[in-house]
């Protein structure tokens, strides 16, 4: 029996990067996978095909996780299409890096809206489904910089730290109904988000990683499998770092 057999998962921002790796890992473990991204394109289309090639259902939805109404409607649509939602991965996220002295108000507001408010939107909408069925796993994508901070990323770090407080609070609110809520804090993972970093920044990050390499999206997906599956049935309100032991 596969680890996620018969489960229905919903993952936000999964066209690329870590979300895409989680979608494929869940499908390989037997879950039907609904996923979103801001728009439907070649990436979302190819992901549906790759999911279905693994013998499960896949469907892509264009939905902006930072929009309250769209998130609410999305949950209704996924429940209509898949019957229920057992696993929600709040993965969608962006960066707008700058030192505080150069950071525009719009860059602060946008990062908080996309990275943090989205998690409120999606969790609030999915809780009615999970409370009713008295089970569910919610996984929020934080970051090591949400724990340690990072110069030039005050907006991003604040959003990812806020998400940890949210995760721990929701674990306490929903635990008595067997709904678990945990966070993953990835370190330096090779995706489009980290492609923008200069060679110098990249080297300085890797120097601080005991495993001496950047992470792969699949490294994060493996922990996302654990947190979604019954292997973690007694784990809630936790943050698991996936960072090669990075000292921040
Ligand atoms: P990525 O940029 O490769 O992928 C993010 C996806 O989210 C994109 O497909 C994008 O279109 C989508 N997206 C953006 N805004 C959205 C919205 N409002 N609604 C729906 N979808 C939206 O990034 P990634 O590296 O795969 O990051 C995934 C998550 O992991 C993010 O939350 C990120 O902050 C977090 N993270 C990444 C790293 C890393 O090193 N890559 C480290 C720590 C945390």
Short mmCIF file of N, CA and C in Angstrom, two decimals, residues 49-227:
data_model
loop_
_atom_site.label_atom_id
_atom_site.label_comp_id
_atom_site.label_asym_id
_atom_site.label_seq_id
_atom_site.Cartn_x
_atom_site.Cartn_y
_atom_site.Cartn_z
N UNK A 49 -0.46 15.90 -17.04
CA UNK A 49 -0.14 14.67 -17.79
C UNK A 49 0.81 13.78 -16.98
N UNK A 50 1.81 14.41 -16.35
CA UNK A 50 2.78 13.62 -15.56
C UNK A 50 2.11 12.97 -14.35
N UNK A 51 1.17 13.69 -13.73
CA UNK A 51 0.44 13.12 -12.58
C UNK A 51 -0.38 11.92 -13.04
N UNK A 52 -1.10 12.13 -14.15
CA UNK A 52 -2.00 11.06 -14.61
C UNK A 52 -1.22 9.83 -15.10
N UNK A 53 0.01 10.07 -15.58
CA UNK A 53 0.85 8.94 -16.00
C UNK A 53 1.21 8.05 -14.81
N UNK A 54 1.05 8.57 -13.61
CA UNK A 54 1.34 7.79 -12.40
C UNK A 54 0.10 7.03 -11.92
N UNK A 55 -0.99 7.10 -12.72
CA UNK A 55 -2.17 6.27 -12.43
C UNK A 55 -3.16 6.87 -11.45
N UNK A 56 -3.07 8.20 -11.22
CA UNK A 56 -4.03 8.87 -10.32
C UNK A 56 -4.65 10.05 -11.07
N UNK A 57 -5.61 10.72 -10.43
CA UNK A 57 -6.22 11.89 -11.06
C UNK A 57 -5.41 13.15 -10.82
N UNK A 58 -5.34 14.01 -11.81
CA UNK A 58 -4.68 15.31 -11.64
C UNK A 58 -5.54 16.38 -12.28
N UNK A 59 -5.63 17.54 -11.66
CA UNK A 59 -6.36 18.64 -12.29
C UNK A 59 -5.73 19.97 -11.87
N UNK A 60 -5.60 20.87 -12.85
CA UNK A 60 -5.01 22.19 -12.59
C UNK A 60 -6.11 23.23 -12.51
N UNK A 61 -5.96 24.19 -11.60
CA UNK A 61 -6.91 25.29 -11.44
C UNK A 61 -6.12 26.60 -11.48
N UNK A 62 -6.64 27.58 -12.22
CA UNK A 62 -6.04 28.92 -12.18
C UNK A 62 -6.67 29.64 -11.00
N UNK A 63 -5.85 29.97 -10.00
CA UNK A 63 -6.40 30.61 -8.81
C UNK A 63 -5.29 31.37 -8.09
N UNK A 64 -5.61 32.59 -7.67
CA UNK A 64 -4.64 33.42 -6.94
C UNK A 64 -4.86 33.19 -5.45
N UNK A 65 -3.90 32.52 -4.82
CA UNK A 65 -4.06 32.15 -3.40
C UNK A 65 -4.16 33.39 -2.50
N UNK A 66 -3.68 34.52 -2.98
CA UNK A 66 -3.73 35.73 -2.14
C UNK A 66 -5.10 36.41 -2.19
N UNK A 67 -6.00 35.88 -3.03
CA UNK A 67 -7.33 36.46 -3.17
C UNK A 67 -8.35 35.63 -2.37
N UNK A 68 -9.00 36.28 -1.42
CA UNK A 68 -9.89 35.57 -0.48
C UNK A 68 -11.04 34.87 -1.20
N UNK A 69 -11.73 35.60 -2.09
CA UNK A 69 -12.90 35.02 -2.77
C UNK A 69 -12.49 33.86 -3.68
N UNK A 70 -11.37 34.06 -4.41
CA UNK A 70 -10.92 33.00 -5.32
C UNK A 70 -10.56 31.73 -4.55
N UNK A 71 -9.98 31.90 -3.36
CA UNK A 71 -9.58 30.73 -2.55
C UNK A 71 -10.81 29.98 -2.07
N UNK A 72 -11.82 30.74 -1.65
CA UNK A 72 -13.06 30.14 -1.17
C UNK A 72 -13.75 29.34 -2.29
N UNK A 73 -13.82 29.96 -3.47
CA UNK A 73 -14.45 29.29 -4.63
C UNK A 73 -13.66 28.05 -5.02
N UNK A 74 -12.32 28.16 -4.97
CA UNK A 74 -11.45 27.04 -5.34
C UNK A 74 -11.76 25.81 -4.49
N UNK A 75 -11.87 26.00 -3.18
CA UNK A 75 -12.12 24.86 -2.29
C UNK A 75 -13.44 24.18 -2.69
N UNK A 76 -14.48 24.97 -2.96
CA UNK A 76 -15.76 24.40 -3.40
C UNK A 76 -15.59 23.60 -4.69
N UNK A 77 -14.84 24.16 -5.63
CA UNK A 77 -14.65 23.48 -6.92
C UNK A 77 -13.90 22.16 -6.76
N UNK A 78 -12.84 22.19 -5.93
CA UNK A 78 -12.04 20.96 -5.75
C UNK A 78 -12.88 19.89 -5.06
N UNK A 79 -13.68 20.29 -4.07
CA UNK A 79 -14.53 19.30 -3.38
C UNK A 79 -15.56 18.73 -4.36
N UNK A 80 -16.08 19.59 -5.24
CA UNK A 80 -17.04 19.11 -6.25
C UNK A 80 -16.37 18.09 -7.19
N UNK A 81 -15.13 18.40 -7.59
CA UNK A 81 -14.43 17.54 -8.55
C UNK A 81 -13.86 16.27 -7.92
N UNK A 82 -13.34 16.38 -6.68
CA UNK A 82 -12.60 15.25 -6.08
C UNK A 82 -13.34 14.58 -4.92
N UNK A 83 -14.43 15.18 -4.46
CA UNK A 83 -15.19 14.59 -3.36
C UNK A 83 -14.82 15.14 -2.00
N UNK A 84 -13.55 15.37 -1.77
CA UNK A 84 -13.09 15.96 -0.51
C UNK A 84 -11.65 16.47 -0.66
N UNK A 85 -11.10 16.99 0.43
CA UNK A 85 -9.67 17.39 0.46
C UNK A 85 -9.09 16.85 1.77
N UNK A 86 -8.12 15.95 1.67
CA UNK A 86 -7.48 15.39 2.87
C UNK A 86 -6.20 16.14 3.23
N UNK A 87 -5.55 16.71 2.19
CA UNK A 87 -4.24 17.33 2.39
C UNK A 87 -4.23 18.69 1.68
N UNK A 88 -3.84 19.73 2.39
CA UNK A 88 -3.65 21.04 1.75
C UNK A 88 -2.20 21.45 1.94
N UNK A 89 -1.52 21.76 0.84
CA UNK A 89 -0.16 22.29 0.93
C UNK A 89 -0.18 23.74 0.47
N UNK A 90 0.04 24.64 1.41
CA UNK A 90 0.12 26.07 1.10
C UNK A 90 1.55 26.38 0.69
N UNK A 91 1.79 26.28 -0.60
CA UNK A 91 3.16 26.37 -1.13
C UNK A 91 3.44 27.68 -1.87
N UNK A 92 2.42 28.30 -2.46
CA UNK A 92 2.64 29.49 -3.30
C UNK A 92 3.41 30.56 -2.53
N UNK A 93 4.41 31.13 -3.18
CA UNK A 93 5.18 32.18 -2.52
C UNK A 93 6.01 32.96 -3.51
N UNK A 94 6.39 34.17 -3.12
CA UNK A 94 7.22 35.04 -3.99
C UNK A 94 8.28 35.75 -3.14
N UNK A 95 9.25 36.33 -3.82
CA UNK A 95 10.21 37.22 -3.15
C UNK A 95 10.20 38.59 -3.86
N UNK A 96 10.46 39.63 -3.12
CA UNK A 96 10.73 40.96 -3.66
C UNK A 96 11.81 41.54 -2.76
N UNK A 97 13.06 41.04 -2.95
CA UNK A 97 14.14 41.33 -2.01
C UNK A 97 14.69 42.74 -2.17
N UNK A 98 14.99 43.36 -1.05
CA UNK A 98 15.68 44.64 -1.03
C UNK A 98 16.01 45.00 0.42
N UNK A 99 17.04 45.81 0.59
CA UNK A 99 17.30 46.33 1.94
C UNK A 99 16.14 47.24 2.32
N UNK A 100 15.87 47.31 3.60
CA UNK A 100 14.72 48.09 4.07
C UNK A 100 14.75 49.53 3.53
N UNK A 101 15.96 50.11 3.48
CA UNK A 101 16.05 51.51 3.04
C UNK A 101 15.58 51.68 1.58
N UNK A 102 15.63 50.59 0.80
CA UNK A 102 15.20 50.69 -0.60
C UNK A 102 13.88 49.98 -0.87
N UNK A 103 13.31 49.39 0.16
CA UNK A 103 12.10 48.58 -0.07
C UNK A 103 10.86 49.48 -0.21
N UNK A 104 10.16 49.29 -1.33
CA UNK A 104 8.94 50.07 -1.55
C UNK A 104 7.80 49.48 -0.72
N UNK A 105 6.87 50.32 -0.35
CA UNK A 105 5.70 49.85 0.40
C UNK A 105 4.97 48.74 -0.37
N UNK A 106 4.92 48.91 -1.71
CA UNK A 106 4.21 47.90 -2.53
C UNK A 106 4.89 46.53 -2.45
N UNK A 107 6.23 46.52 -2.31
CA UNK A 107 6.95 45.24 -2.21
C UNK A 107 6.70 44.58 -0.86
N UNK A 108 6.57 45.39 0.18
CA UNK A 108 6.20 44.85 1.49
C UNK A 108 4.80 44.23 1.42
N UNK A 109 3.84 45.04 0.94
CA UNK A 109 2.44 44.61 0.93
C UNK A 109 2.23 43.36 0.08
N UNK A 110 2.86 43.32 -1.09
CA UNK A 110 2.65 42.19 -2.00
C UNK A 110 3.17 40.88 -1.40
N UNK A 111 4.37 40.93 -0.81
CA UNK A 111 4.97 39.70 -0.25
C UNK A 111 4.14 39.19 0.93
N UNK A 112 3.66 40.11 1.77
CA UNK A 112 2.83 39.68 2.91
C UNK A 112 1.50 39.09 2.39
N UNK A 113 0.97 39.71 1.35
CA UNK A 113 -0.32 39.24 0.81
C UNK A 113 -0.18 37.86 0.15
N UNK A 114 0.85 37.70 -0.67
CA UNK A 114 0.99 36.42 -1.39
C UNK A 114 1.48 35.30 -0.46
N UNK A 115 2.41 35.60 0.42
CA UNK A 115 3.01 34.52 1.23
C UNK A 115 2.23 34.22 2.51
N UNK A 116 1.60 35.24 3.10
CA UNK A 116 0.97 35.02 4.42
C UNK A 116 -0.55 35.05 4.36
N UNK A 117 -1.10 36.08 3.71
CA UNK A 117 -2.57 36.15 3.67
C UNK A 117 -3.14 34.96 2.90
N UNK A 118 -2.40 34.50 1.88
CA UNK A 118 -2.85 33.33 1.11
C UNK A 118 -3.09 32.13 2.02
N UNK A 119 -2.25 31.98 3.02
CA UNK A 119 -2.34 30.82 3.91
C UNK A 119 -3.59 30.94 4.80
N UNK A 120 -3.89 32.17 5.22
CA UNK A 120 -5.15 32.43 5.93
C UNK A 120 -6.34 32.10 5.02
N UNK A 121 -6.30 32.61 3.79
CA UNK A 121 -7.42 32.40 2.85
C UNK A 121 -7.71 30.91 2.65
N UNK A 122 -6.65 30.17 2.34
CA UNK A 122 -6.83 28.76 1.96
C UNK A 122 -7.19 27.90 3.18
N UNK A 123 -6.56 28.19 4.32
CA UNK A 123 -6.80 27.37 5.52
C UNK A 123 -8.21 27.62 6.04
N UNK A 124 -8.63 28.88 6.02
CA UNK A 124 -9.98 29.22 6.47
C UNK A 124 -11.03 28.49 5.61
N UNK A 125 -10.78 28.48 4.29
CA UNK A 125 -11.75 27.84 3.39
C UNK A 125 -11.75 26.31 3.53
N UNK A 126 -10.57 25.72 3.74
CA UNK A 126 -10.51 24.25 3.78
C UNK A 126 -10.94 23.70 5.13
N UNK A 127 -10.92 24.53 6.17
CA UNK A 127 -11.19 23.97 7.50
C UNK A 127 -12.60 23.38 7.60
N UNK A 128 -13.57 23.98 6.90
CA UNK A 128 -14.94 23.45 7.00
C UNK A 128 -15.02 22.02 6.47
N UNK A 129 -14.20 21.73 5.43
CA UNK A 129 -14.18 20.38 4.85
C UNK A 129 -13.51 19.41 5.83
N UNK A 130 -12.38 19.83 6.38
CA UNK A 130 -11.59 18.94 7.23
C UNK A 130 -12.26 18.73 8.60
N UNK A 131 -12.90 19.79 9.13
CA UNK A 131 -13.59 19.65 10.42
C UNK A 131 -14.74 18.67 10.29
N UNK A 132 -15.45 18.75 9.17
CA UNK A 132 -16.60 17.88 8.95
C UNK A 132 -16.17 16.41 8.87
N UNK A 133 -15.06 16.17 8.17
CA UNK A 133 -14.63 14.76 8.03
C UNK A 133 -13.74 14.32 9.20
N UNK A 134 -13.47 15.25 10.11
CA UNK A 134 -12.66 14.96 11.30
C UNK A 134 -11.30 14.34 10.97
N UNK A 135 -10.69 14.87 9.90
CA UNK A 135 -9.30 14.53 9.61
C UNK A 135 -8.77 15.47 8.54
N UNK A 136 -7.49 15.66 8.55
CA UNK A 136 -6.88 16.50 7.53
C UNK A 136 -5.45 16.84 7.91
N UNK A 137 -4.65 17.12 6.88
CA UNK A 137 -3.27 17.53 7.10
C UNK A 137 -3.03 18.82 6.31
N UNK A 138 -2.61 19.86 7.02
CA UNK A 138 -2.29 21.14 6.37
C UNK A 138 -0.78 21.36 6.52
N UNK A 139 -0.15 21.69 5.40
CA UNK A 139 1.31 21.88 5.40
C UNK A 139 1.61 23.25 4.83
N UNK A 140 2.30 24.07 5.59
CA UNK A 140 2.61 25.44 5.17
C UNK A 140 4.09 25.57 4.85
N UNK A 141 4.39 26.19 3.70
CA UNK A 141 5.79 26.30 3.28
C UNK A 141 6.41 27.58 3.85
N UNK A 142 7.16 27.41 4.92
CA UNK A 142 7.87 28.54 5.53
C UNK A 142 9.26 28.63 4.90
N UNK A 143 10.26 28.98 5.68
CA UNK A 143 11.63 29.08 5.17
C UNK A 143 12.57 29.22 6.37
N UNK A 144 13.83 28.80 6.20
CA UNK A 144 14.79 29.00 7.29
C UNK A 144 14.95 30.49 7.63
N UNK A 145 14.71 31.36 6.64
CA UNK A 145 14.87 32.79 6.94
C UNK A 145 13.67 33.33 7.74
N UNK A 146 12.60 32.55 7.83
CA UNK A 146 11.49 32.90 8.73
C UNK A 146 11.88 32.62 10.18
N UNK A 147 12.89 31.79 10.36
CA UNK A 147 13.36 31.46 11.72
C UNK A 147 14.53 32.37 12.09
N UNK A 148 15.44 32.56 11.15
CA UNK A 148 16.69 33.26 11.48
C UNK A 148 16.77 34.69 10.96
N UNK A 149 15.86 35.09 10.05
CA UNK A 149 15.97 36.41 9.42
C UNK A 149 17.04 36.39 8.34
N UNK A 150 17.04 37.42 7.49
CA UNK A 150 18.07 37.52 6.45
C UNK A 150 18.11 38.96 5.94
N UNK A 151 19.29 39.54 5.93
CA UNK A 151 19.43 40.91 5.42
C UNK A 151 18.96 40.97 3.97
N UNK A 152 18.15 41.95 3.66
CA UNK A 152 17.64 42.09 2.30
C UNK A 152 16.35 41.35 2.05
N UNK A 153 15.87 40.65 3.09
CA UNK A 153 14.62 39.89 2.92
C UNK A 153 13.65 40.14 4.08
N UNK A 154 13.59 41.38 4.57
CA UNK A 154 12.75 41.62 5.77
C UNK A 154 11.27 41.32 5.50
N UNK A 155 10.80 41.64 4.29
CA UNK A 155 9.39 41.34 3.96
C UNK A 155 9.15 39.83 3.89
N UNK A 156 10.05 39.15 3.18
CA UNK A 156 9.92 37.69 2.99
C UNK A 156 10.07 36.97 4.34
N UNK A 157 11.10 37.35 5.13
CA UNK A 157 11.33 36.71 6.44
C UNK A 157 10.14 36.92 7.36
N UNK A 158 9.58 38.14 7.34
CA UNK A 158 8.42 38.43 8.19
C UNK A 158 7.23 37.57 7.78
N UNK A 159 7.03 37.41 6.47
CA UNK A 159 5.89 36.59 6.00
C UNK A 159 6.09 35.14 6.43
N UNK A 160 7.31 34.64 6.33
CA UNK A 160 7.57 33.22 6.64
C UNK A 160 7.58 32.97 8.14
N UNK A 161 7.95 33.99 8.94
CA UNK A 161 7.88 33.87 10.40
C UNK A 161 6.41 33.92 10.83
N UNK A 162 5.64 34.80 10.20
CA UNK A 162 4.21 34.91 10.51
C UNK A 162 3.50 33.59 10.27
N UNK A 163 3.93 32.94 9.22
CA UNK A 163 3.33 31.66 8.86
C UNK A 163 3.59 30.57 9.92
N UNK A 164 4.71 30.68 10.61
CA UNK A 164 5.00 29.71 11.68
C UNK A 164 4.04 29.94 12.86
N UNK A 165 3.81 31.21 13.22
CA UNK A 165 2.85 31.51 14.29
C UNK A 165 1.46 31.05 13.92
N UNK A 166 1.10 31.23 12.67
CA UNK A 166 -0.21 30.79 12.17
C UNK A 166 -0.32 29.26 12.28
N UNK A 167 0.72 28.58 11.84
CA UNK A 167 0.74 27.10 11.86
C UNK A 167 0.52 26.57 13.28
N UNK A 168 1.25 27.14 14.23
CA UNK A 168 1.16 26.65 15.62
C UNK A 168 -0.22 26.95 16.21
N UNK A 169 -0.80 28.10 15.84
CA UNK A 169 -2.13 28.45 16.34
C UNK A 169 -3.20 27.53 15.78
N UNK A 170 -3.12 27.26 14.48
CA UNK A 170 -4.13 26.40 13.84
C UNK A 170 -4.01 24.97 14.36
N UNK A 171 -2.77 24.53 14.63
CA UNK A 171 -2.59 23.19 15.21
C UNK A 171 -3.36 23.10 16.53
N UNK A 172 -3.32 24.18 17.31
CA UNK A 172 -4.03 24.18 18.60
C UNK A 172 -5.55 24.27 18.40
N UNK A 173 -5.98 25.06 17.42
CA UNK A 173 -7.43 25.22 17.19
C UNK A 173 -8.08 23.95 16.65
N UNK A 174 -7.39 23.24 15.76
CA UNK A 174 -8.03 22.14 15.03
C UNK A 174 -7.61 20.75 15.49
N UNK A 175 -6.66 20.69 16.42
CA UNK A 175 -6.13 19.39 16.86
C UNK A 175 -7.19 18.46 17.42
N UNK A 176 -8.14 19.00 18.17
CA UNK A 176 -9.15 18.13 18.80
C UNK A 176 -10.06 17.46 17.76
N UNK A 177 -10.05 17.97 16.53
CA UNK A 177 -10.83 17.34 15.44
C UNK A 177 -9.93 16.53 14.51
N UNK A 178 -8.72 16.21 14.99
CA UNK A 178 -7.80 15.37 14.20
C UNK A 178 -7.34 16.04 12.90
N UNK A 179 -7.31 17.38 12.91
CA UNK A 179 -6.74 18.10 11.76
C UNK A 179 -5.38 18.62 12.21
N UNK A 180 -4.34 18.19 11.48
CA UNK A 180 -2.97 18.55 11.85
C UNK A 180 -2.47 19.70 10.98
N UNK A 181 -1.59 20.53 11.53
CA UNK A 181 -1.05 21.64 10.76
C UNK A 181 0.43 21.79 11.10
N UNK A 182 1.28 21.63 10.11
CA UNK A 182 2.73 21.71 10.30
C UNK A 182 3.35 22.60 9.23
N UNK A 183 4.58 23.02 9.48
CA UNK A 183 5.29 23.84 8.50
C UNK A 183 6.61 23.17 8.11
N UNK A 184 7.02 23.45 6.88
CA UNK A 184 8.35 23.02 6.42
C UNK A 184 9.17 24.29 6.23
N UNK A 185 10.41 24.27 6.69
CA UNK A 185 11.30 25.42 6.50
C UNK A 185 12.47 25.00 5.61
N UNK A 186 12.31 25.15 4.29
CA UNK A 186 13.42 24.79 3.40
C UNK A 186 14.56 25.80 3.53
N UNK A 187 15.76 25.31 3.22
CA UNK A 187 16.93 26.20 3.16
C UNK A 187 17.11 26.68 1.73
N UNK A 188 18.28 26.37 1.16
CA UNK A 188 18.60 26.83 -0.18
C UNK A 188 18.26 25.70 -1.18
N UNK A 189 17.12 25.85 -1.84
CA UNK A 189 16.63 24.81 -2.77
C UNK A 189 16.72 25.35 -4.20
N UNK A 190 17.21 24.52 -5.12
CA UNK A 190 17.39 24.95 -6.53
C UNK A 190 16.04 25.02 -7.26
N UNK A 191 15.53 26.23 -7.43
CA UNK A 191 14.30 26.46 -8.21
C UNK A 191 14.45 27.82 -8.91
N UNK A 192 13.38 28.22 -9.63
CA UNK A 192 13.40 29.53 -10.30
C UNK A 192 13.62 30.65 -9.28
N UNK A 193 13.12 30.42 -8.04
CA UNK A 193 13.23 31.46 -7.01
C UNK A 193 14.69 31.74 -6.65
N UNK A 194 15.53 30.70 -6.64
CA UNK A 194 16.93 30.87 -6.25
C UNK A 194 17.86 31.05 -7.45
N UNK A 195 17.31 30.85 -8.67
CA UNK A 195 18.10 31.05 -9.89
C UNK A 195 18.66 32.47 -9.99
N UNK A 196 17.88 33.42 -9.41
CA UNK A 196 18.25 34.84 -9.52
C UNK A 196 19.49 35.19 -8.70
N UNK A 197 19.90 34.30 -7.75
CA UNK A 197 21.02 34.63 -6.87
C UNK A 197 22.34 34.66 -7.64
N UNK A 198 23.24 35.56 -7.26
CA UNK A 198 24.55 35.64 -7.91
C UNK A 198 25.41 34.46 -7.46
N UNK A 199 26.46 34.16 -8.26
CA UNK A 199 27.36 33.06 -7.92
C UNK A 199 27.98 33.28 -6.54
N UNK A 200 28.25 34.53 -6.22
CA UNK A 200 28.88 34.86 -4.93
C UNK A 200 27.94 34.52 -3.76
N UNK A 201 26.69 34.92 -3.88
CA UNK A 201 25.71 34.64 -2.82
C UNK A 201 25.51 33.13 -2.68
N UNK A 202 25.41 32.47 -3.83
CA UNK A 202 25.23 31.01 -3.88
C UNK A 202 26.37 30.30 -3.11
N UNK A 203 27.63 30.70 -3.42
CA UNK A 203 28.79 30.08 -2.76
C UNK A 203 28.77 30.32 -1.26
N UNK A 204 28.38 31.55 -0.87
CA UNK A 204 28.40 31.85 0.57
C UNK A 204 27.32 31.04 1.30
N UNK A 205 26.19 30.78 0.63
CA UNK A 205 25.16 29.94 1.25
C UNK A 205 25.70 28.51 1.41
N UNK A 206 26.30 27.98 0.32
CA UNK A 206 26.72 26.58 0.35
C UNK A 206 27.84 26.35 1.38
N UNK A 207 28.68 27.37 1.58
CA UNK A 207 29.74 27.28 2.59
C UNK A 207 29.16 27.04 3.98
N UNK A 208 27.96 27.55 4.22
CA UNK A 208 27.33 27.42 5.54
C UNK A 208 26.44 26.18 5.68
N UNK A 209 26.48 25.32 4.65
CA UNK A 209 25.64 24.11 4.69
C UNK A 209 26.52 22.90 4.99
N UNK A 210 26.32 22.27 6.16
CA UNK A 210 27.15 21.10 6.49
C UNK A 210 27.13 20.01 5.42
N UNK A 211 26.01 19.81 4.73
CA UNK A 211 25.97 18.77 3.69
C UNK A 211 26.60 19.26 2.38
N UNK A 212 27.07 20.52 2.37
CA UNK A 212 27.86 21.10 1.26
C UNK A 212 27.18 21.02 -0.10
N UNK A 213 25.87 21.16 -0.13
CA UNK A 213 25.18 21.25 -1.42
C UNK A 213 23.86 21.97 -1.22
N UNK A 214 23.36 22.49 -2.34
CA UNK A 214 22.01 23.05 -2.28
C UNK A 214 21.02 21.89 -2.24
N UNK A 215 19.78 22.20 -1.86
CA UNK A 215 18.75 21.15 -1.81
C UNK A 215 18.02 21.04 -3.13
N UNK A 216 17.38 19.91 -3.35
CA UNK A 216 16.56 19.71 -4.55
C UNK A 216 15.09 19.78 -4.14
N UNK A 217 14.21 20.18 -5.04
CA UNK A 217 12.78 20.18 -4.70
C UNK A 217 12.31 18.84 -4.12
N UNK A 218 12.90 17.73 -4.59
CA UNK A 218 12.49 16.42 -4.07
C UNK A 218 12.88 16.23 -2.61
N UNK A 219 13.94 16.92 -2.16
CA UNK A 219 14.31 16.84 -0.73
C UNK A 219 13.17 17.39 0.13
N UNK A 220 12.53 18.45 -0.36
CA UNK A 220 11.40 19.05 0.37
C UNK A 220 10.16 18.17 0.22
N UNK A 221 9.98 17.63 -0.99
CA UNK A 221 8.79 16.80 -1.25
C UNK A 221 8.77 15.57 -0.34
N UNK A 222 9.94 15.01 -0.03
CA UNK A 222 9.98 13.83 0.85
C UNK A 222 9.41 14.14 2.23
N UNK A 223 9.72 15.33 2.75
CA UNK A 223 9.19 15.71 4.07
C UNK A 223 7.68 16.00 3.94
N UNK A 224 7.29 16.56 2.79
CA UNK A 224 5.86 16.83 2.57
C UNK A 224 5.06 15.52 2.50
N UNK A 225 5.67 14.46 2.00
CA UNK A 225 5.00 13.14 2.02
C UNK A 225 4.80 12.71 3.47
N UNK A 226 5.86 12.81 4.25
CA UNK A 226 5.80 12.39 5.67
C UNK A 226 4.69 13.15 6.40
N UNK A 227 4.66 14.48 6.23
CA UNK A 227 3.68 15.29 6.98
C UNK A 227 2.25 15.09 6.48
#
